[in-house]
């Protein structure tokens, strides 16, 4: 199997030990925050929803209170949701609620650091447009996150970008962004109906993801092995494995990507 190599800015952190993976993740995130704050800036991070990232977030929350990280100003870190369901913040379905619970409960990370969508309107497009404005404001108008954290489902989706979302995707343009028929160029956060789920989902766009300074993708569990091996294979079609767009973009060396996984490739 051909896999994108290190010269394409892909770093693979493989461990069979999940606890070791959690520590690698926390170290990578805190390093990014420390570097940004040392330069006098605020850190803007995009969070993945799902059960896999939640376990990593719990480890980050535990690390946040350690003395070695006492210099970090967590109130200068903004966490935005990379994907969300059309659900109230206190719903078990809410990625915001889950993020607050795993990142902020008994942690040095304040709840206010996690920015929720305002699900109080009947029009999803208005909700996503409002959230996009907040992302642009936090990033100085660029939409560029310091870090985007992604997961991947057993079906190969990432964020809330499913096979149906990427139908009609064209080749990479010179900047490395996918031109997708149902996603307007320059969009960073959208709402859309996902036939596979029979529901409205909110998500960062491929352009927003690929504009980030760094991406960390978290993939654990044997049930995802087939999809991950397909995602890192250059010939994979996006309409089959949506997460492949991240790896295919990094073939062009646009931004560094770290894959943290317990799946041997």
mmCIF file with all atom_site columns, C-alpha atoms in Angstrom, residues 117-119 121 123-132:
data_model
loop_
_atom_site.group_PDB
_atom_site.id
_atom_site.type_symbol
_atom_site.label_atom_id
_atom_site.label_alt_id
_atom_site.label_comp_id
_atom_site.label_asym_id
_atom_site.label_entity_id
_atom_site.label_seq_id
_atom_site.pdbx_PDB_ins_code
_atom_site.Cartn_x
_atom_site.Cartn_y
_atom_site.Cartn_z
_atom_site.occupancy
_atom_site.B_iso_or_equiv
_atom_site.pdbx_formal_charge
_atom_site.auth_seq_id
_atom_site.auth_comp_id
_atom_site.auth_asym_id
_atom_site.auth_atom_id
_atom_site.pdbx_PDB_model_num
ATOM 1  C CA . UNK A 1 117 ? -23.334 27.651 18.253 1.00 0.00 ? 117 UNK A CA 1
ATOM 2  C CA . UNK A 1 118 ? -26.498 29.562 19.107 1.00 0.00 ? 118 UNK A CA 1
ATOM 3  C CA . UNK A 1 119 ? -29.166 27.002 18.262 1.00 0.00 ? 119 UNK A CA 1
ATOM 4  C CA . UNK A 1 121 ? -33.127 29.991 15.275 1.00 0.00 ? 121 UNK A CA 1
ATOM 5  C CA . UNK A 1 123 ? -32.876 28.532 9.928  1.00 0.00 ? 123 UNK A CA 1
ATOM 6  C CA . UNK A 1 124 ? -29.624 26.532 10.007 1.00 0.00 ? 124 UNK A CA 1
ATOM 7  C CA . UNK A 1 125 ? -28.003 28.841 7.459  1.00 0.00 ? 125 UNK A CA 1
ATOM 8  C CA . UNK A 1 126 ? -28.401 31.774 9.857  1.00 0.00 ? 126 UNK A CA 1
ATOM 9  C CA . UNK A 1 127 ? -26.893 29.733 12.678 1.00 0.00 ? 127 UNK A CA 1
ATOM 10 C CA . UNK A 1 128 ? -23.862 28.706 10.613 1.00 0.00 ? 128 UNK A CA 1
ATOM 11 C CA . UNK A 1 129 ? -23.404 32.233 9.232  1.00 0.00 ? 129 UNK A CA 1
ATOM 12 C CA . UNK A 1 130 ? -23.386 33.643 12.769 1.00 0.00 ? 130 UNK A CA 1
ATOM 13 C CA . UNK A 1 131 ? -20.780 31.096 13.871 1.00 0.00 ? 131 UNK A CA 1
ATOM 14 C CA . UNK A 1 132 ? -18.637 31.770 10.824 1.00 0.00 ? 132 UNK A CA 1
#
